[in-house]
Amino acid sequence: MNILVSAHSGLRYIVLLLLVVAIVNAVSNLKSGQYLKKDKMINLFAMIFLHIQLLLGLILYFTSPKVQFVEGMMANASLRFFDVEHPLLMILGILLITLGRKKAEKQEDPSIKHKLILRYYLLGLIIIFIGIPWPFTHPTLGTGWF
Ligand code: HEM
């Protein structure tokens, strides 16, 4: 249980880093006229780690004491966050990135591929960043940096 929370917590940095790498890679190759195997791998890698994070999150959702469905839960900031806000934002972000990658892979034009990755991964990254219980955005939740 504790190890799962630690893994889920630490993986946030790997996920964020991989998304930033994929976005920077898309921007710097927008006008290259090429979509190489390494581009495909960078985008795929970011998505795989996101899905591992999703899996850990889902396990935590059914085991964590921070997720409780009780009367008045929506009036309790901590319960509302872990019951509803955090999972909804994260699933939305992951869905957008998964969809964007699918769309990009279907396209023939390399610059459209990079453009789609840029748009969807950036939007997903922003949503995921907002959904993380950072100590500076959610100081009352008692979550840390690791
Ligand atoms: C990219 C996706 C995600 C990221 C970056 C992320 C990040 C985090 C972070 C940083 C924490 C705080 C851990 C701590 O106490 O230090 C957390 C907690 C939690 N997350 Fe996520 N999460 C993601 C997706 C999800 C999803 C999809 C779910 C559920 C469906 C979920 C469920 C939970 C739960 C239940 C906790 C509370 C665990 C506990 O402390 O007992 N997460 N998440």
PDB file of C-alpha atoms and ligand atoms in Angstrom, residues 1 5 8-9 12 15 50 53-54 57-58 60-61 64-67 82 86-87 90-91 94 128 132-133 143-144 146, ligand 1:
ATOM      1  CA  MET A   1       0.000   0.000   0.000  1.00  0.00           C
ATOM      2  CA  VAL A   5       1.638   5.420  -3.023  1.00  0.00           C
ATOM      3  CA  HIS A   8       2.559   6.594  -7.838  1.00  0.00           C
ATOM      4  CA  SER A   9       3.954   9.745  -6.269  1.00  0.00           C
ATOM      5  CA  ARG A  12       4.700  11.794 -11.556  1.00  0.00           C
ATOM      6  CA  VAL A  15       5.593  11.069 -16.574  1.00  0.00           C
ATOM      7  CA  LEU A  50       1.178   7.332 -18.412  1.00  0.00           C
ATOM      8  CA  GLN A  53       0.519   5.567 -13.758  1.00  0.00           C
ATOM      9  CA  LEU A  54      -3.161   5.111 -14.644  1.00  0.00           C
ATOM     10  CA  GLY A  57      -3.971   5.162  -9.730  1.00  0.00           C
ATOM     11  CA  LEU A  58      -6.818   2.734 -10.367  1.00  0.00           C
ATOM     12  CA  LEU A  60      -5.076   3.088  -5.272  1.00  0.00           C
ATOM     13  CA  TYR A  61      -8.603   4.250  -6.024  1.00  0.00           C
ATOM     14  CA  SER A  64      -6.627   3.993  -0.486  1.00  0.00           C
ATOM     15  CA  PRO A  65      -8.173   5.265   2.771  1.00  0.00           C
ATOM     16  CA  LYS A  66      -8.219   8.684   1.092  1.00  0.00           C
ATOM     17  CA  VAL A  67     -11.002   7.491  -1.203  1.00  0.00           C
ATOM     18  CA  PHE A  82      -9.325  12.056  -4.276  1.00  0.00           C
ATOM     19  CA  HIS A  86      -7.947  13.964  -9.192  1.00  0.00           C
ATOM     20  CA  PRO A  87      -9.181  10.839 -11.044  1.00  0.00           C
ATOM     21  CA  MET A  90      -6.051  12.532 -14.802  1.00  0.00           C
ATOM     22  CA  ILE A  91      -8.261  10.223 -16.863  1.00  0.00           C
ATOM     23  CA  ILE A  94      -4.510  10.460 -20.324  1.00  0.00           C
ATOM     24  CA  ILE A 128      -2.344  16.485 -15.611  1.00  0.00           C
ATOM     25  CA  ILE A 132      -1.513  16.763  -9.275  1.00  0.00           C
ATOM     26  CA  PRO A 133      -1.860  17.399  -5.508  1.00  0.00           C
ATOM     27  CA  THR A 143       0.823  15.367   0.191  1.00  0.00           C
ATOM     28  CA  GLY A 144       4.550  15.874  -0.323  1.00  0.00           C
ATOM     29  CA  PHE A 146       7.816  12.586  -3.320  1.00  0.00           C
TER      30      PHE A 146
HETATM   31  C1  HEM B   1      -0.763  11.039 -14.833  1.00  0.00           C
HETATM   32  C2  HEM B   1      -1.605  10.610 -13.944  1.00  0.00           C
HETATM   33  C3  HEM B   1      -1.464  10.755 -12.463  1.00  0.00           C
HETATM   34  C4  HEM B   1      -0.528  11.425 -11.715  1.00  0.00           C
HETATM   35  C5  HEM B   1       0.671  12.246 -12.210  1.00  0.00           C
HETATM   36  C6  HEM B   1      -0.901  11.233 -10.323  1.00  0.00           C
HETATM   37  C7  HEM B   1      -0.209  11.766  -9.241  1.00  0.00           C
HETATM   38  C8  HEM B   1      -0.544  11.587  -7.911  1.00  0.00           C
HETATM   39  C9  HEM B   1       0.180  12.128  -6.790  1.00  0.00           C
HETATM   40  C10 HEM B   1       1.421  13.006  -6.896  1.00  0.00           C
HETATM   41  C11 HEM B   1      -0.433  11.708  -5.645  1.00  0.00           C
HETATM   42  C12 HEM B   1      -0.020  12.036  -4.185  1.00  0.00           C
HETATM   43  C13 HEM B   1       0.789  10.924  -3.599  1.00  0.00           C
HETATM   44  C14 HEM B   1       1.320  11.301  -2.247  1.00  0.00           C
HETATM   45  O1  HEM B   1       0.596  11.191  -1.250  1.00  0.00           O
HETATM   46  O2  HEM B   1       2.472  11.743  -2.175  1.00  0.00           O
HETATM   47  C15 HEM B   1      -1.565  10.892  -6.043  1.00  0.00           C
HETATM   48  C16 HEM B   1      -2.420  10.265  -5.178  1.00  0.00           C
HETATM   49  C17 HEM B   1      -3.476   9.490  -5.552  1.00  0.00           C
HETATM   50  N1  HEM B   1      -3.875   9.209  -6.839  1.00  0.00           N
HETATM   51 FE1  HEM B   1      -2.951   9.839  -8.548  1.00  0.00          FE
HETATM   52  N2  HEM B   1      -2.029  10.451 -10.252  1.00  0.00           N
HETATM   53  C18 HEM B   1      -2.410  10.146 -11.540  1.00  0.00           C
HETATM   54  C19 HEM B   1      -3.498   9.405 -11.924  1.00  0.00           C
HETATM   55  C20 HEM B   1      -4.417   8.848 -11.060  1.00  0.00           C
HETATM   56  C21 HEM B   1      -5.603   8.145 -11.442  1.00  0.00           C
HETATM   57  C22 HEM B   1      -6.049   7.935 -12.897  1.00  0.00           C
HETATM   58  C23 HEM B   1      -6.231   7.741 -10.296  1.00  0.00           C
HETATM   59  C24 HEM B   1      -7.513   6.985 -10.098  1.00  0.00           C
HETATM   60  C25 HEM B   1      -8.271   6.484 -10.995  1.00  0.00           C
HETATM   61  C26 HEM B   1      -5.430   8.196  -9.181  1.00  0.00           C
HETATM   62  C27 HEM B   1      -5.717   7.963  -7.853  1.00  0.00           C
HETATM   63  C28 HEM B   1      -4.989   8.427  -6.783  1.00  0.00           C
HETATM   64  C29 HEM B   1      -5.325   8.165  -5.400  1.00  0.00           C
HETATM   65  C30 HEM B   1      -6.489   7.322  -4.887  1.00  0.00           C
HETATM   66  C31 HEM B   1      -4.362   8.822  -4.614  1.00  0.00           C
HETATM   67  C32 HEM B   1      -4.272   8.831  -3.067  1.00  0.00           C
HETATM   68  C33 HEM B   1      -3.357   7.708  -2.614  1.00  0.00           C
HETATM   69  C34 HEM B   1      -3.072   7.732  -1.123  1.00  0.00           C
HETATM   70  O3  HEM B   1      -2.340   8.608  -0.660  1.00  0.00           O
HETATM   71  O4  HEM B   1      -3.588   6.838  -0.424  1.00  0.00           O
HETATM   72  N3  HEM B   1      -4.338   8.857  -9.681  1.00  0.00           N
HETATM   73  N4  HEM B   1      -1.604  10.832  -7.427  1.00  0.00           N
END
